[in-house]
């Protein structure tokens, strides 16, 4: 039985296809990671107006916290006056 002969440049084409698959895969994973790690910044006044899904997303709040006003619970943190 005769072995198949490689054409010039065929191996290089296979390598470029492999590199392309790896680059696309890494880009897709980076895009997914970016979407999961986004954190929104809100002021204290904005926090009072949030509704629905916005309340369940990760967020950062900016403002001054009164001493001894932080209450930590499972899955949330409350700031009491």
PDB file of N, CA, C and O in Angstrom:
ATOM      1  N   UNK A   1       0.841  -1.171   0.000  1.00  0.00           N
ATOM      2  CA  UNK A   1       0.000   0.000   0.000  1.00  0.00           C
ATOM      3  C   UNK A   1       0.890   1.239   0.000  1.00  0.00           C
ATOM      4  O   UNK A   1       1.885   1.304   0.708  1.00  0.00           O
ATOM      5  N   UNK A   2       0.504   2.196  -0.781  1.00  0.00           N
ATOM      6  CA  UNK A   2       1.273   3.431  -0.899  1.00  0.00           C
ATOM      7  C   UNK A   2       0.906   4.433   0.184  1.00  0.00           C
ATOM      8  O   UNK A   2      -0.259   4.618   0.484  1.00  0.00           O
ATOM      9  N   UNK A   3       1.914   5.069   0.782  1.00  0.00           N
ATOM     10  CA  UNK A   3       1.650   6.105   1.774  1.00  0.00           C
ATOM     11  C   UNK A   3       1.256   7.399   1.080  1.00  0.00           C
ATOM     12  O   UNK A   3       1.747   7.694  -0.005  1.00  0.00           O
ATOM     13  N   UNK A   4       0.376   8.122   1.745  1.00  0.00           N
ATOM     14  CA  UNK A   4      -0.077   9.399   1.200  1.00  0.00           C
ATOM     15  C   UNK A   4       1.059  10.405   1.325  1.00  0.00           C
ATOM     16  O   UNK A   4       1.669  10.546   2.379  1.00  0.00           O
ATOM     17  N   UNK A   5       1.333  11.121   0.270  1.00  0.00           N
ATOM     18  CA  UNK A   5       2.398  12.115   0.299  1.00  0.00           C
ATOM     19  C   UNK A   5       1.815  13.473   0.668  1.00  0.00           C
ATOM     20  O   UNK A   5       0.755  13.859   0.190  1.00  0.00           O
ATOM     21  N   UNK A   6       2.538  14.152   1.539  1.00  0.00           N
ATOM     22  CA  UNK A   6       2.121  15.493   1.944  1.00  0.00           C
ATOM     23  C   UNK A   6       2.479  16.494   0.872  1.00  0.00           C
ATOM     24  O   UNK A   6       3.546  16.446   0.296  1.00  0.00           O
ATOM     25  N   UNK A   7       1.544  17.416   0.648  1.00  0.00           N
ATOM     26  CA  UNK A   7       1.825  18.502  -0.288  1.00  0.00           C
ATOM     27  C   UNK A   7       2.620  19.577   0.446  1.00  0.00           C
ATOM     28  O   UNK A   7       2.495  19.729   1.652  1.00  0.00           O
ATOM     29  N   UNK A   8       3.413  20.351  -0.262  1.00  0.00           N
ATOM     30  CA  UNK A   8       4.173  21.428   0.382  1.00  0.00           C
ATOM     31  C   UNK A   8       3.209  22.420   1.052  1.00  0.00           C
ATOM     32  O   UNK A   8       2.216  22.834   0.475  1.00  0.00           O
ATOM     33  N   UNK A   9       3.503  22.777   2.289  1.00  0.00           N
ATOM     34  CA  UNK A   9       2.688  23.746   3.006  1.00  0.00           C
ATOM     35  C   UNK A   9       1.492  23.152   3.728  1.00  0.00           C
ATOM     36  O   UNK A   9       0.806  23.842   4.471  1.00  0.00           O
ATOM     37  N   UNK A  10       1.201  21.868   3.541  1.00  0.00           N
ATOM     38  CA  UNK A  10       0.028  21.250   4.182  1.00  0.00           C
ATOM     39  C   UNK A  10       0.205  21.193   5.697  1.00  0.00           C
ATOM     40  O   UNK A  10      -0.722  21.487   6.446  1.00  0.00           O
ATOM     41  N   UNK A  11       1.410  20.864   6.154  1.00  0.00           N
ATOM     42  CA  UNK A  11       1.658  20.789   7.582  1.00  0.00           C
ATOM     43  C   UNK A  11       1.553  22.177   8.219  1.00  0.00           C
ATOM     44  O   UNK A  11       1.014  22.332   9.315  1.00  0.00           O
ATOM     45  N   UNK A  12       2.065  23.182   7.536  1.00  0.00           N
ATOM     46  CA  UNK A  12       1.980  24.558   8.047  1.00  0.00           C
ATOM     47  C   UNK A  12       0.521  24.986   8.155  1.00  0.00           C
ATOM     48  O   UNK A  12       0.138  25.656   9.122  1.00  0.00           O
ATOM     49  N   UNK A  13      -0.306  24.596   7.204  1.00  0.00           N
ATOM     50  CA  UNK A  13      -1.738  24.925   7.257  1.00  0.00           C
ATOM     51  C   UNK A  13      -2.415  24.285   8.452  1.00  0.00           C
ATOM     52  O   UNK A  13      -3.252  24.908   9.114  1.00  0.00           O
ATOM     53  N   UNK A  14      -2.049  23.058   8.760  1.00  0.00           N
ATOM     54  CA  UNK A  14      -2.623  22.369   9.920  1.00  0.00           C
ATOM     55  C   UNK A  14      -2.214  23.060  11.219  1.00  0.00           C
ATOM     56  O   UNK A  14      -3.017  23.179  12.151  1.00  0.00           O
ATOM     57  N   UNK A  15      -0.973  23.503  11.270  1.00  0.00           N
ATOM     58  CA  UNK A  15      -0.497  24.202  12.467  1.00  0.00           C
ATOM     59  C   UNK A  15      -1.273  25.503  12.655  1.00  0.00           C
ATOM     60  O   UNK A  15      -1.703  25.826  13.756  1.00  0.00           O
ATOM     61  N   UNK A  16      -1.484  26.257  11.569  1.00  0.00           N
ATOM     62  CA  UNK A  16      -2.220  27.527  11.671  1.00  0.00           C
ATOM     63  C   UNK A  16      -3.676  27.294  12.076  1.00  0.00           C
ATOM     64  O   UNK A  16      -4.253  28.080  12.830  1.00  0.00           O
ATOM     65  N   UNK A  17      -4.265  26.221  11.612  1.00  0.00           N
ATOM     66  CA  UNK A  17      -5.638  25.898  12.022  1.00  0.00           C
ATOM     67  C   UNK A  17      -5.666  25.591  13.516  1.00  0.00           C
ATOM     68  O   UNK A  17      -6.533  26.058  14.252  1.00  0.00           O
ATOM     69  N   UNK A  18      -4.697  24.822  14.003  1.00  0.00           N
ATOM     70  CA  UNK A  18      -4.607  24.515  15.435  1.00  0.00           C
ATOM     71  C   UNK A  18      -4.418  25.769  16.274  1.00  0.00           C
ATOM     72  O   UNK A  18      -5.067  25.954  17.310  1.00  0.00           O
ATOM     73  N   UNK A  19      -3.541  26.659  15.824  1.00  0.00           N
ATOM     74  CA  UNK A  19      -3.318  27.917  16.540  1.00  0.00           C
ATOM     75  C   UNK A  19      -4.597  28.750  16.542  1.00  0.00           C
ATOM     76  O   UNK A  19      -4.960  29.340  17.567  1.00  0.00           O
ATOM     77  N   UNK A  20      -5.302  28.774  15.426  1.00  0.00           N
ATOM     78  CA  UNK A  20      -6.561  29.523  15.343  1.00  0.00           C
ATOM     79  C   UNK A  20      -7.604  29.000  16.320  1.00  0.00           C
ATOM     80  O   UNK A  20      -8.289  29.778  16.987  1.00  0.00           O
ATOM     81  N   UNK A  21      -7.719  27.689  16.427  1.00  0.00           N
ATOM     82  CA  UNK A  21      -8.678  27.088  17.359  1.00  0.00           C
ATOM     83  C   UNK A  21      -8.323  27.463  18.798  1.00  0.00           C
ATOM     84  O   UNK A  21      -9.194  27.821  19.594  1.00  0.00           O
ATOM     85  N   UNK A  22      -7.047  27.423  19.128  1.00  0.00           N
ATOM     86  CA  UNK A  22      -6.602  27.777  20.480  1.00  0.00           C
ATOM     87  C   UNK A  22      -6.884  29.249  20.781  1.00  0.00           C
ATOM     88  O   UNK A  22      -7.410  29.586  21.841  1.00  0.00           O
ATOM     89  N   UNK A  23      -6.573  30.135  19.839  1.00  0.00           N
ATOM     90  CA  UNK A  23      -6.795  31.572  20.054  1.00  0.00           C
ATOM     91  C   UNK A  23      -8.279  31.877  20.208  1.00  0.00           C
ATOM     92  O   UNK A  23      -8.675  32.630  21.107  1.00  0.00           O
ATOM     93  N   UNK A  24      -9.124  31.289  19.374  1.00  0.00           N
ATOM     94  CA  UNK A  24     -10.569  31.512  19.477  1.00  0.00           C
ATOM     95  C   UNK A  24     -11.094  30.979  20.810  1.00  0.00           C
ATOM     96  O   UNK A  24     -11.897  31.628  21.480  1.00  0.00           O
ATOM     97  N   UNK A  25     -10.628  29.815  21.226  1.00  0.00           N
ATOM     98  CA  UNK A  25     -11.054  29.237  22.510  1.00  0.00           C
ATOM     99  C   UNK A  25     -10.651  30.126  23.668  1.00  0.00           C
ATOM    100  O   UNK A  25     -11.451  30.376  24.578  1.00  0.00           O
ATOM    101  N   UNK A  26      -9.428  30.619  23.668  1.00  0.00           N
ATOM    102  CA  UNK A  26      -8.973  31.488  24.745  1.00  0.00           C
ATOM    103  C   UNK A  26      -9.750  32.803  24.765  1.00  0.00           C
ATOM    104  O   UNK A  26     -10.092  33.322  25.829  1.00  0.00           O
ATOM    105  N   UNK A  27     -10.033  33.348  23.596  1.00  0.00           N
ATOM    106  CA  UNK A  27     -10.826  34.574  23.520  1.00  0.00           C
ATOM    107  C   UNK A  27     -12.223  34.369  24.073  1.00  0.00           C
ATOM    108  O   UNK A  27     -12.751  35.218  24.797  1.00  0.00           O
ATOM    109  N   UNK A  28     -12.839  33.249  23.744  1.00  0.00           N
ATOM    110  CA  UNK A  28     -14.180  32.943  24.241  1.00  0.00           C
ATOM    111  C   UNK A  28     -14.179  32.802  25.755  1.00  0.00           C
ATOM    112  O   UNK A  28     -15.049  33.336  26.444  1.00  0.00           O
ATOM    113  N   UNK A  29     -13.194  32.095  26.308  1.00  0.00           N
ATOM    114  CA  UNK A  29     -13.098  31.933  27.762  1.00  0.00           C
ATOM    115  C   UNK A  29     -12.852  33.274  28.459  1.00  0.00           C
ATOM    116  O   UNK A  29     -13.408  33.537  29.531  1.00  0.00           O
ATOM    117  N   UNK A  30     -12.035  34.137  27.862  1.00  0.00           N
ATOM    118  CA  UNK A  30     -11.790  35.463  28.437  1.00  0.00           C
ATOM    119  C   UNK A  30     -13.069  36.286  28.438  1.00  0.00           C
ATOM    120  O   UNK A  30     -13.380  36.981  29.406  1.00  0.00           O
ATOM    121  N   UNK A  31     -13.832  36.206  27.352  1.00  0.00           N
ATOM    122  CA  UNK A  31     -15.104  36.934  27.261  1.00  0.00           C
ATOM    123  C   UNK A  31     -16.091  36.450  28.322  1.00  0.00           C
ATOM    124  O   UNK A  31     -16.751  37.254  28.977  1.00  0.00           O
ATOM    125  N   UNK A  32     -16.174  35.143  28.529  1.00  0.00           N
ATOM    126  CA  UNK A  32     -17.054  34.603  29.568  1.00  0.00           C
ATOM    127  C   UNK A  32     -16.614  35.060  30.958  1.00  0.00           C
ATOM    128  O   UNK A  32     -17.437  35.450  31.781  1.00  0.00           O
ATOM    129  N   UNK A  33     -15.327  35.025  31.223  1.00  0.00           N
ATOM    130  CA  UNK A  33     -14.806  35.451  32.509  1.00  0.00           C
ATOM    131  C   UNK A  33     -15.061  36.923  32.776  1.00  0.00           C
ATOM    132  O   UNK A  33     -15.404  37.318  33.885  1.00  0.00           O
ATOM    133  N   UNK A  34     -14.927  37.732  31.756  1.00  0.00           N
ATOM    134  CA  UNK A  34     -15.181  39.168  31.906  1.00  0.00           C
ATOM    135  C   UNK A  34     -16.636  39.416  32.280  1.00  0.00           C
ATOM    136  O   UNK A  34     -16.935  40.201  33.166  1.00  0.00           O
ATOM    137  N   UNK A  35     -17.541  38.720  31.630  1.00  0.00           N
ATOM    138  CA  UNK A  35     -18.962  38.895  31.920  1.00  0.00           C
ATOM    139  C   UNK A  35     -19.332  38.485  33.332  1.00  0.00           C
ATOM    140  O   UNK A  35     -20.180  39.106  33.971  1.00  0.00           O
ATOM    141  N   UNK A  36     -18.669  37.481  33.860  1.00  0.00           N
ATOM    142  CA  UNK A  36     -18.966  36.991  35.202  1.00  0.00           C
ATOM    143  C   UNK A  36     -18.352  37.860  36.291  1.00  0.00           C
ATOM    144  O   UNK A  36     -18.830  37.873  37.418  1.00  0.00           O
ATOM    145  N   UNK A  37     -17.293  38.578  35.979  1.00  0.00           N
ATOM    146  CA  UNK A  37     -16.585  39.309  37.024  1.00  0.00           C
ATOM    147  C   UNK A  37     -16.925  40.796  37.082  1.00  0.00           C
ATOM    148  O   UNK A  37     -16.337  41.516  37.875  1.00  0.00           O
ATOM    149  N   UNK A  38     -17.855  41.251  36.261  1.00  0.00           N
ATOM    150  CA  UNK A  38     -18.209  42.668  36.271  1.00  0.00           C
ATOM    151  C   UNK A  38     -18.819  43.063  37.609  1.00  0.00           C
ATOM    152  O   UNK A  38     -19.628  42.344  38.177  1.00  0.00           O
ATOM    153  N   UNK A  39     -18.424  44.198  38.115  1.00  0.00           N
ATOM    154  CA  UNK A  39     -18.976  44.739  39.357  1.00  0.00           C
ATOM    155  C   UNK A  39     -19.431  46.166  39.073  1.00  0.00           C
ATOM    156  O   UNK A  39     -18.657  46.965  38.562  1.00  0.00           O
ATOM    157  N   UNK A  40     -20.669  46.469  39.407  1.00  0.00           N
ATOM    158  CA  UNK A  40     -21.205  47.794  39.155  1.00  0.00           C
ATOM    159  C   UNK A  40     -20.997  48.690  40.371  1.00  0.00           C
ATOM    160  O   UNK A  40     -21.086  48.242  41.499  1.00  0.00           O
ATOM    161  N   UNK A  41     -20.732  49.962  40.142  1.00  0.00           N
ATOM    162  CA  UNK A  41     -20.500  50.930  41.205  1.00  0.00           C
ATOM    163  C   UNK A  41     -21.733  51.813  41.340  1.00  0.00           C
ATOM    164  O   UNK A  41     -22.237  52.341  40.359  1.00  0.00           O
ATOM    165  N   UNK A  42     -22.239  51.953  42.565  1.00  0.00           N
ATOM    166  CA  UNK A  42     -23.412  52.778  42.830  1.00  0.00           C
ATOM    167  C   UNK A  42     -23.141  53.694  44.015  1.00  0.00           C
ATOM    168  O   UNK A  42     -22.400  53.340  44.925  1.00  0.00           O
ATOM    169  N   UNK A  43     -23.796  54.842  44.004  1.00  0.00           N
ATOM    170  CA  UNK A  43     -23.757  55.708  45.177  1.00  0.00           C
ATOM    171  C   UNK A  43     -24.861  55.258  46.132  1.00  0.00           C
ATOM    172  O   UNK A  43     -25.747  54.484  45.755  1.00  0.00           O
ATOM    173  N   UNK A  44     -24.831  55.767  47.354  1.00  0.00           N
ATOM    174  CA  UNK A  44     -25.837  55.386  48.349  1.00  0.00           C
ATOM    175  C   UNK A  44     -27.238  55.791  47.870  1.00  0.00           C
ATOM    176  O   UNK A  44     -28.193  55.025  48.009  1.00  0.00           O
ATOM    177  N   UNK A  45     -27.364  56.950  47.254  1.00  0.00           N
ATOM    178  CA  UNK A  45     -28.676  57.391  46.753  1.00  0.00           C
ATOM    179  C   UNK A  45     -29.200  56.450  45.664  1.00  0.00           C
ATOM    180  O   UNK A  45     -30.395  56.159  45.611  1.00  0.00           O
ATOM    181  N   UNK A  46     -28.318  55.957  44.818  1.00  0.00           N
ATOM    182  CA  UNK A  46     -28.738  55.035  43.749  1.00  0.00           C
ATOM    183  C   UNK A  46     -29.183  53.689  44.314  1.00  0.00           C
ATOM    184  O   UNK A  46     -30.071  53.048  43.751  1.00  0.00           O
ATOM    185  N   UNK A  47     -28.565  53.234  45.388  1.00  0.00           N
ATOM    186  CA  UNK A  47     -28.928  51.939  45.966  1.00  0.00           C
ATOM    187  C   UNK A  47     -30.402  51.889  46.357  1.00  0.00           C
ATOM    188  O   UNK A  47     -31.057  50.861  46.235  1.00  0.00           O
ATOM    189  N   UNK A  48     -30.930  52.994  46.823  1.00  0.00           N
ATOM    190  CA  UNK A  48     -32.327  53.038  47.254  1.00  0.00           C
ATOM    191  C   UNK A  48     -33.300  52.941  46.086  1.00  0.00           C
ATOM    192  O   UNK A  48     -34.454  52.581  46.274  1.00  0.00           O
ATOM    193  N   UNK A  49     -32.842  53.224  44.870  1.00  0.00           N
ATOM    194  CA  UNK A  49     -33.727  53.188  43.699  1.00  0.00           C
ATOM    195  C   UNK A  49     -33.626  51.886  42.913  1.00  0.00           C
ATOM    196  O   UNK A  49     -34.397  51.683  41.980  1.00  0.00           O
ATOM    197  N   UNK A  50     -32.686  50.996  43.261  1.00  0.00           N
ATOM    198  CA  UNK A  50     -32.510  49.747  42.513  1.00  0.00           C
ATOM    199  C   UNK A  50     -33.697  48.811  42.729  1.00  0.00           C
ATOM    200  O   UNK A  50     -34.238  48.713  43.826  1.00  0.00           O
ATOM    201  N   UNK A  51     -34.057  48.103  41.657  1.00  0.00           N
ATOM    202  CA  UNK A  51     -35.172  47.156  41.727  1.00  0.00           C
ATOM    203  C   UNK A  51     -34.846  45.907  40.929  1.00  0.00           C
ATOM    204  O   UNK A  51     -34.008  45.921  40.042  1.00  0.00           O
ATOM    205  N   UNK A  52     -35.540  44.833  41.230  1.00  0.00           N
ATOM    206  CA  UNK A  52     -35.473  43.599  40.441  1.00  0.00           C
ATOM    207  C   UNK A  52     -34.088  42.992  40.364  1.00  0.00           C
ATOM    208  O   UNK A  52     -33.399  42.803  41.355  1.00  0.00           O
ATOM    209  N   UNK A  53     -33.694  42.690  39.142  1.00  0.00           N
ATOM    210  CA  UNK A  53     -32.439  41.976  38.887  1.00  0.00           C
ATOM    211  C   UNK A  53     -31.215  42.769  39.343  1.00  0.00           C
ATOM    212  O   UNK A  53     -30.200  42.195  39.729  1.00  0.00           O
ATOM    213  N   UNK A  54     -31.288  44.087  39.298  1.00  0.00           N
ATOM    214  CA  UNK A  54     -30.149  44.927  39.686  1.00  0.00           C
ATOM    215  C   UNK A  54     -29.749  44.691  41.139  1.00  0.00           C
ATOM    216  O   UNK A  54     -28.588  44.849  41.496  1.00  0.00           O
ATOM    217  N   UNK A  55     -30.693  44.303  41.979  1.00  0.00           N
ATOM    218  CA  UNK A  55     -30.391  44.058  43.385  1.00  0.00           C
ATOM    219  C   UNK A  55     -29.610  42.769  43.598  1.00  0.00           C
ATOM    220  O   UNK A  55     -28.960  42.591  44.617  1.00  0.00           O
ATOM    221  N   UNK A  56     -29.676  41.850  42.659  1.00  0.00           N
ATOM    222  CA  UNK A  56     -29.027  40.548  42.814  1.00  0.00           C
ATOM    223  C   UNK A  56     -27.642  40.493  42.166  1.00  0.00           C
ATOM    224  O   UNK A  56     -26.942  39.509  42.315  1.00  0.00           O
ATOM    225  N   UNK A  57     -27.248  41.530  41.434  1.00  0.00           N
ATOM    226  CA  UNK A  57     -25.941  41.552  40.787  1.00  0.00           C
ATOM    227  C   UNK A  57     -24.871  42.013  41.777  1.00  0.00           C
ATOM    228  O   UNK A  57     -25.166  42.688  42.755  1.00  0.00           O
ATOM    229  N   UNK A  58     -23.632  41.623  41.486  1.00  0.00           N
ATOM    230  CA  UNK A  58     -22.521  42.125  42.295  1.00  0.00           C
ATOM    231  C   UNK A  58     -22.430  43.615  42.117  1.00  0.00           C
ATOM    232  O   UNK A  58     -22.595  44.133  41.020  1.00  0.00           O
ATOM    233  N   UNK A  59     -22.145  44.331  43.197  1.00  0.00           N
ATOM    234  CA  UNK A  59     -22.008  45.779  43.088  1.00  0.00           C
ATOM    235  C   UNK A  59     -21.082  46.306  44.155  1.00  0.00           C
ATOM    236  O   UNK A  59     -20.799  45.635  45.140  1.00  0.00           O
ATOM    237  N   UNK A  60     -20.623  47.522  43.918  1.00  0.00           N
ATOM    238  CA  UNK A  60     -19.830  48.259  44.892  1.00  0.00           C
ATOM    239  C   UNK A  60     -20.603  49.512  45.234  1.00  0.00           C
ATOM    240  O   UNK A  60     -21.201  50.128  44.367  1.00  0.00           O
ATOM    241  N   UNK A  61     -20.556  49.879  46.488  1.00  0.00           N
ATOM    242  CA  UNK A  61     -21.237  51.094  46.926  1.00  0.00           C
ATOM    243  C   UNK A  61     -20.192  52.069  47.453  1.00  0.00           C
ATOM    244  O   UNK A  61     -19.256  51.675  48.146  1.00  0.00           O
ATOM    245  N   UNK A  62     -20.370  53.333  47.109  1.00  0.00           N
ATOM    246  CA  UNK A  62     -19.462  54.360  47.584  1.00  0.00           C
ATOM    247  C   UNK A  62     -20.173  55.254  48.586  1.00  0.00           C
ATOM    248  O   UNK A  62     -21.319  55.622  48.389  1.00  0.00           O
ATOM    249  N   UNK A  63     -19.521  55.563  49.659  1.00  0.00           N
ATOM    250  CA  UNK A  63     -20.108  56.436  50.664  1.00  0.00           C
ATOM    251  C   UNK A  63     -19.374  56.288  51.981  1.00  0.00           C
ATOM    252  O   UNK A  63     -18.436  55.509  52.112  1.00  0.00           O
ATOM    253  N   UNK A  64     -19.827  57.020  52.975  1.00  0.00           N
ATOM    254  CA  UNK A  64     -19.233  56.966  54.304  1.00  0.00           C
ATOM    255  C   UNK A  64     -20.094  56.086  55.200  1.00  0.00           C
ATOM    256  O   UNK A  64     -21.313  56.253  55.253  1.00  0.00           O
ATOM    257  N   UNK A  65     -19.469  55.163  55.889  1.00  0.00           N
ATOM    258  CA  UNK A  65     -20.186  54.232  56.761  1.00  0.00           C
ATOM    259  C   UNK A  65     -20.073  54.712  58.206  1.00  0.00           C
ATOM    260  O   UNK A  65     -18.981  55.014  58.688  1.00  0.00           O
ATOM    261  N   UNK A  66     -21.208  54.759  58.885  1.00  0.00           N
ATOM    262  CA  UNK A  66     -21.213  55.163  60.294  1.00  0.00           C
ATOM    263  C   UNK A  66     -20.584  54.058  61.141  1.00  0.00           C
ATOM    264  O   UNK A  66     -20.735  52.874  60.842  1.00  0.00           O
ATOM    265  N   UNK A  67     -19.889  54.429  62.195  1.00  0.00           N
ATOM    266  CA  UNK A  67     -19.273  53.410  63.054  1.00  0.00           C
ATOM    267  C   UNK A  67     -20.319  52.435  63.619  1.00  0.00           C
ATOM    268  O   UNK A  67     -21.429  52.830  63.965  1.00  0.00           O
ATOM    269  N   UNK A  68     -19.977  51.170  63.681  1.00  0.00           N
ATOM    270  CA  UNK A  68     -20.824  50.094  64.223  1.00  0.00           C
ATOM    271  C   UNK A  68     -22.162  49.945  63.500  1.00  0.00           C
ATOM    272  O   UNK A  68     -23.150  49.538  64.105  1.00  0.00           O
ATOM    273  N   UNK A  69     -22.216  50.290  62.214  1.00  0.00           N
ATOM    274  CA  UNK A  69     -23.479  50.191  61.480  1.00  0.00           C
ATOM    275  C   UNK A  69     -23.513  49.014  60.506  1.00  0.00           C
ATOM    276  O   UNK A  69     -24.505  48.810  59.829  1.00  0.00           O
ATOM    277  N   UNK A  70     -22.460  48.227  60.447  1.00  0.00           N
ATOM    278  CA  UNK A  70     -22.392  47.112  59.501  1.00  0.00           C
ATOM    279  C   UNK A  70     -22.932  45.849  60.160  1.00  0.00           C
ATOM    280  O   UNK A  70     -22.508  45.458  61.234  1.00  0.00           O
ATOM    281  N   UNK A  71     -23.891  45.209  59.492  1.00  0.00           N
ATOM    282  CA  UNK A  71     -24.456  43.933  59.953  1.00  0.00           C
ATOM    283  C   UNK A  71     -24.218  42.901  58.854  1.00  0.00           C
ATOM    284  O   UNK A  71     -24.699  43.061  57.736  1.00  0.00           O
ATOM    285  N   UNK A  72     -23.468  41.846  59.167  1.00  0.00           N
ATOM    286  CA  UNK A  72     -23.149  40.809  58.174  1.00  0.00           C
ATOM    287  C   UNK A  72     -24.070  39.616  58.362  1.00  0.00           C
ATOM    288  O   UNK A  72     -24.205  39.099  59.459  1.00  0.00           O
ATOM    289  N   UNK A  73     -24.691  39.192  57.267  1.00  0.00           N
ATOM    290  CA  UNK A  73     -25.562  38.024  57.237  1.00  0.00           C
ATOM    291  C   UNK A  73     -25.083  37.107  56.123  1.00  0.00           C
ATOM    292  O   UNK A  73     -24.309  37.510  55.264  1.00  0.00           O
ATOM    293  N   UNK A  74     -25.576  35.883  56.100  1.00  0.00           N
ATOM    294  CA  UNK A  74     -25.195  34.950  55.036  1.00  0.00           C
ATOM    295  C   UNK A  74     -25.716  35.476  53.717  1.00  0.00           C
ATOM    296  O   UNK A  74     -26.913  35.659  53.530  1.00  0.00           O
ATOM    297  N   UNK A  75     -24.812  35.758  52.788  1.00  0.00           N
ATOM    298  CA  UNK A  75     -25.184  36.195  51.450  1.00  0.00           C
ATOM    299  C   UNK A  75     -25.471  37.674  51.308  1.00  0.00           C
ATOM    300  O   UNK A  75     -25.798  38.130  50.221  1.00  0.00           O
ATOM    301  N   UNK A  76     -25.344  38.472  52.383  1.00  0.00           N
ATOM    302  CA  UNK A  76     -25.603  39.896  52.243  1.00  0.00           C
ATOM    303  C   UNK A  76     -24.985  40.667  53.394  1.00  0.00           C
ATOM    304  O   UNK A  76     -24.622  40.114  54.429  1.00  0.00           O
ATOM    305  N   UNK A  77     -24.898  41.956  53.216  1.00  0.00           N
ATOM    306  CA  UNK A  77     -24.402  42.865  54.245  1.00  0.00           C
ATOM    307  C   UNK A  77     -25.387  44.020  54.323  1.00  0.00           C
ATOM    308  O   UNK A  77     -25.772  44.594  53.317  1.00  0.00           O
ATOM    309  N   UNK A  78     -25.822  44.364  55.540  1.00  0.00           N
ATOM    310  CA  UNK A  78     -26.724  45.495  55.754  1.00  0.00           C
ATOM    311  C   UNK A  78     -25.987  46.601  56.479  1.00  0.00           C
ATOM    312  O   UNK A  78     -25.145  46.341  57.338  1.00  0.00           O
ATOM    313  N   UNK A  79     -26.315  47.842  56.135  1.00  0.00           N
ATOM    314  CA  UNK A  79     -25.766  49.002  56.806  1.00  0.00           C
ATOM    315  C   UNK A  79     -26.914  49.688  57.522  1.00  0.00           C
ATOM    316  O   UNK A  79     -27.846  50.183  56.898  1.00  0.00           O
ATOM    317  N   UNK A  80     -26.894  49.659  58.829  1.00  0.00           N
ATOM    318  CA  UNK A  80     -27.989  50.215  59.633  1.00  0.00           C
ATOM    319  C   UNK A  80     -27.604  51.600  60.140  1.00  0.00           C
ATOM    320  O   UNK A  80     -26.454  51.865  60.426  1.00  0.00           O
ATOM    321  N   UNK A  81     -28.582  52.440  60.302  1.00  0.00           N
ATOM    322  CA  UNK A  81     -28.341  53.781  60.812  1.00  0.00           C
ATOM    323  C   UNK A  81     -28.199  53.789  62.303  1.00  0.00           C
ATOM    324  O   UNK A  81     -28.585  52.948  63.017  1.00  0.00           O
TER     325      UNK A  81
END
